PDB file of N, CA and C in Angstrom:
ATOM      1  N   MET A   1      88.468  78.279 150.279  1.00 57.00           N
ATOM      2  CA  MET A   1      87.818  77.531 151.327  1.00 57.00           C
ATOM      3  C   MET A   1      86.546  76.908 150.762  1.00 57.00           C
ATOM      4  N   THR A   2      86.252  75.717 151.201  1.00 69.00           N
ATOM      5  CA  THR A   2      85.037  75.047 150.762  1.00 69.00           C
ATOM      6  C   THR A   2      83.859  75.520 151.600  1.00 69.00           C
ATOM      7  N   LYS A   3      82.652  75.307 151.108  1.00 77.00           N
ATOM      8  CA  LYS A   3      81.470  75.720 151.865  1.00 77.00           C
ATOM      9  C   LYS A   3      81.289  74.896 153.134  1.00 77.00           C
ATOM     10  N   CYS A   4      81.926  73.733 153.220  1.00 84.00           N
ATOM     11  CA  CYS A   4      81.858  72.948 154.458  1.00 84.00           C
ATOM     12  C   CYS A   4      82.901  73.436 155.467  1.00 84.00           C
ATOM     13  N   SER A   5      83.652  74.463 155.104  1.00 85.00           N
ATOM     14  CA  SER A   5      84.618  75.153 155.975  1.00 85.00           C
ATOM     15  C   SER A   5      85.921  74.404 156.218  1.00 85.00           C
ATOM     16  N   HIS A   6      86.162  73.332 155.505  1.00 87.00           N
ATOM     17  CA  HIS A   6      87.444  72.652 155.639  1.00 87.00           C
ATOM     18  C   HIS A   6      88.462  73.312 154.717  1.00 87.00           C
ATOM     19  N   HIS A   7      89.681  73.436 155.187  1.00 88.00           N
ATOM     20  CA  HIS A   7      90.750  74.096 154.434  1.00 88.00           C
ATOM     21  C   HIS A   7      91.737  73.051 153.931  1.00 88.00           C
ATOM     22  N   PHE A   8      92.266  73.273 152.730  1.00 88.00           N
ATOM     23  CA  PHE A   8      93.195  72.325 152.126  1.00 88.00           C
ATOM     24  C   PHE A   8      94.303  73.062 151.401  1.00 88.00           C
ATOM     25  N   HIS A   9      95.440  72.420 151.295  1.00 90.00           N
ATOM     26  CA  HIS A   9      96.525  72.908 150.444  1.00 90.00           C
ATOM     27  C   HIS A   9      96.018  72.808 149.013  1.00 90.00           C
ATOM     28  N   LEU A  10      96.172  73.878 148.252  1.00 88.00           N
ATOM     29  CA  LEU A  10      95.588  73.955 146.915  1.00 88.00           C
ATOM     30  C   LEU A  10      96.006  72.787 146.020  1.00 88.00           C
ATOM     31  N   GLY A  11      97.287  72.468 145.983  1.00 91.00           N
ATOM     32  CA  GLY A  11      97.759  71.362 145.148  1.00 91.00           C
ATOM     33  C   GLY A  11      97.165  70.029 145.562  1.00 91.00           C
ATOM     34  N   CYS A  12      97.031  69.825 146.869  1.00 90.00           N
ATOM     35  CA  CYS A  12      96.484  68.557 147.372  1.00 90.00           C
ATOM     36  C   CYS A  12      95.011  68.400 147.020  1.00 90.00           C
ATOM     37  N   ILE A  13      94.241  69.479 147.190  1.00 87.00           N
ATOM     38  CA  ILE A  13      92.810  69.351 146.928  1.00 87.00           C
ATOM     39  C   ILE A  13      92.525  69.228 145.435  1.00 87.00           C
ATOM     40  N   TYR A  14      93.330  69.869 144.593  1.00 89.00           N
ATOM     41  CA  TYR A  14      93.156  69.683 143.146  1.00 89.00           C
ATOM     42  C   TYR A  14      93.384  68.221 142.775  1.00 89.00           C
ATOM     43  N   GLU A  15      94.412  67.617 143.355  1.00 92.00           N
ATOM     44  CA  GLU A  15      94.685  66.195 143.083  1.00 92.00           C
ATOM     45  C   GLU A  15      93.518  65.336 143.570  1.00 92.00           C
ATOM     46  N   TRP A  16      92.998  65.646 144.762  1.00 90.00           N
ATOM     47  CA  TRP A  16      91.865  64.896 145.307  1.00 90.00           C
ATOM     48  C   TRP A  16      90.637  65.025 144.406  1.00 90.00           C
ATOM     49  N   MET A  17      90.383  66.243 143.921  1.00 89.00           N
ATOM     50  CA  MET A  17      89.187  66.497 143.122  1.00 89.00           C
ATOM     51  C   MET A  17      89.227  65.818 141.763  1.00 89.00           C
ATOM     52  N   GLU A  18      90.404  65.417 141.304  1.00 91.00           N
ATOM     53  CA  GLU A  18      90.483  64.642 140.064  1.00 91.00           C
ATOM     54  C   GLU A  18      89.854  63.270 140.248  1.00 91.00           C
ATOM     55  N   ARG A  19      89.778  62.805 141.495  1.00 93.00           N
ATOM     56  CA  ARG A  19      89.257  61.476 141.791  1.00 93.00           C
ATOM     57  C   ARG A  19      87.904  61.472 142.476  1.00 93.00           C
ATOM     58  N   SER A  20      87.553  62.578 143.124  1.00 92.00           N
ATOM     59  CA  SER A  20      86.337  62.598 143.924  1.00 92.00           C
ATOM     60  C   SER A  20      85.722  63.990 143.939  1.00 92.00           C
ATOM     61  N   ASP A  21      84.408  64.058 144.100  1.00 88.00           N
ATOM     62  CA  ASP A  21      83.758  65.363 144.211  1.00 88.00           C
ATOM     63  C   ASP A  21      83.280  65.636 145.632  1.00 88.00           C
ATOM     64  N   SER A  22      83.737  64.806 146.584  1.00 91.00           N
ATOM     65  CA  SER A  22      83.334  65.002 147.970  1.00 91.00           C
ATOM     66  C   SER A  22      84.520  65.416 148.835  1.00 91.00           C
ATOM     67  N   CYS A  23      84.217  66.107 149.925  1.00 91.00           N
ATOM     68  CA  CYS A  23      85.244  66.562 150.855  1.00 91.00           C
ATOM     69  C   CYS A  23      85.930  65.350 151.485  1.00 91.00           C
ATOM     70  N   PRO A  24      87.267  65.312 151.521  1.00 92.00           N
ATOM     71  CA  PRO A  24      87.961  64.174 152.117  1.00 92.00           C
ATOM     72  C   PRO A  24      87.815  64.106 153.634  1.00 92.00           C
ATOM     73  N   VAL A  25      87.334  65.161 154.272  1.00 94.00           N
ATOM     74  CA  VAL A  25      87.167  65.180 155.725  1.00 94.00           C
ATOM     75  C   VAL A  25      85.756  64.763 156.131  1.00 94.00           C
ATOM     76  N   CYS A  26      84.747  65.432 155.555  1.00 93.00           N
ATOM     77  CA  CYS A  26      83.373  65.188 156.009  1.00 93.00           C
ATOM     78  C   CYS A  26      82.512  64.425 155.005  1.00 93.00           C
ATOM     79  N   GLY A  27      82.975  64.313 153.755  1.00 92.00           N
ATOM     80  CA  GLY A  27      82.230  63.562 152.752  1.00 92.00           C
ATOM     81  C   GLY A  27      81.155  64.345 152.023  1.00 92.00           C
ATOM     82  N   LYS A  28      80.974  65.624 152.384  1.00 90.00           N
ATOM     83  CA  LYS A  28      79.972  66.433 151.689  1.00 90.00           C
ATOM     84  C   LYS A  28      80.453  66.748 150.282  1.00 90.00           C
ATOM     85  N   VAL A  29      79.502  66.965 149.372  1.00 88.00           N
ATOM     86  CA  VAL A  29      79.854  67.345 148.007  1.00 88.00           C
ATOM     87  C   VAL A  29      80.605  68.662 148.062  1.00 88.00           C
ATOM     88  N   MET A  30      81.717  68.733 147.337  1.00 82.00           N
ATOM     89  CA  MET A  30      82.551  69.928 147.348  1.00 82.00           C
ATOM     90  C   MET A  30      81.856  71.067 146.624  1.00 82.00           C
ATOM     91  N   ALA A  31      81.769  72.192 147.272  1.00 70.00           N
ATOM     92  CA  ALA A  31      81.262  73.429 146.686  1.00 70.00           C
ATOM     93  C   ALA A  31      82.118  74.537 147.257  1.00 70.00           C
ATOM     94  N   PHE A  32      82.663  75.365 146.406  1.00 64.00           N
ATOM     95  CA  PHE A  32      83.576  76.398 146.859  1.00 64.00           C
ATOM     96  C   PHE A  32      82.887  77.740 146.965  1.00 64.00           C
ATOM     97  N   ASP A  33      83.179  78.420 148.046  1.00 62.00           N
ATOM     98  CA  ASP A  33      82.692  79.780 148.246  1.00 62.00           C
ATOM     99  C   ASP A  33      83.652  80.707 147.523  1.00 62.00           C
ATOM    100  N   GLU A  34      83.232  81.247 146.400  1.00 64.00           N
ATOM    101  CA  GLU A  34      84.114  82.051 145.558  1.00 64.00           C
ATOM    102  C   GLU A  34      84.317  83.466 146.078  1.00 64.00           C
ATOM    103  N   THR A  35      83.663  83.829 147.166  1.00 60.00           N
ATOM    104  CA  THR A  35      83.821  85.171 147.716  1.00 60.00           C
ATOM    105  C   THR A  35      84.996  85.281 148.667  1.00 60.00           C
ATOM    106  N   THR A  36      85.600  84.160 149.051  1.00 51.00           N
ATOM    107  CA  THR A  36      86.739  84.196 149.979  1.00 51.00           C
ATOM    108  C   THR A  36      88.010  83.851 149.274  1.00 51.00           C
TER     109      THR A  36
END
């Protein structure tokens, strides 16, 4: 889960992150909470 609380299919978000470092829903910079 991202720190902005949006959930994504792992394969889809990896593909997205190859092109962008922002959340595709809210536009915030992607940061992952590694505790979940």
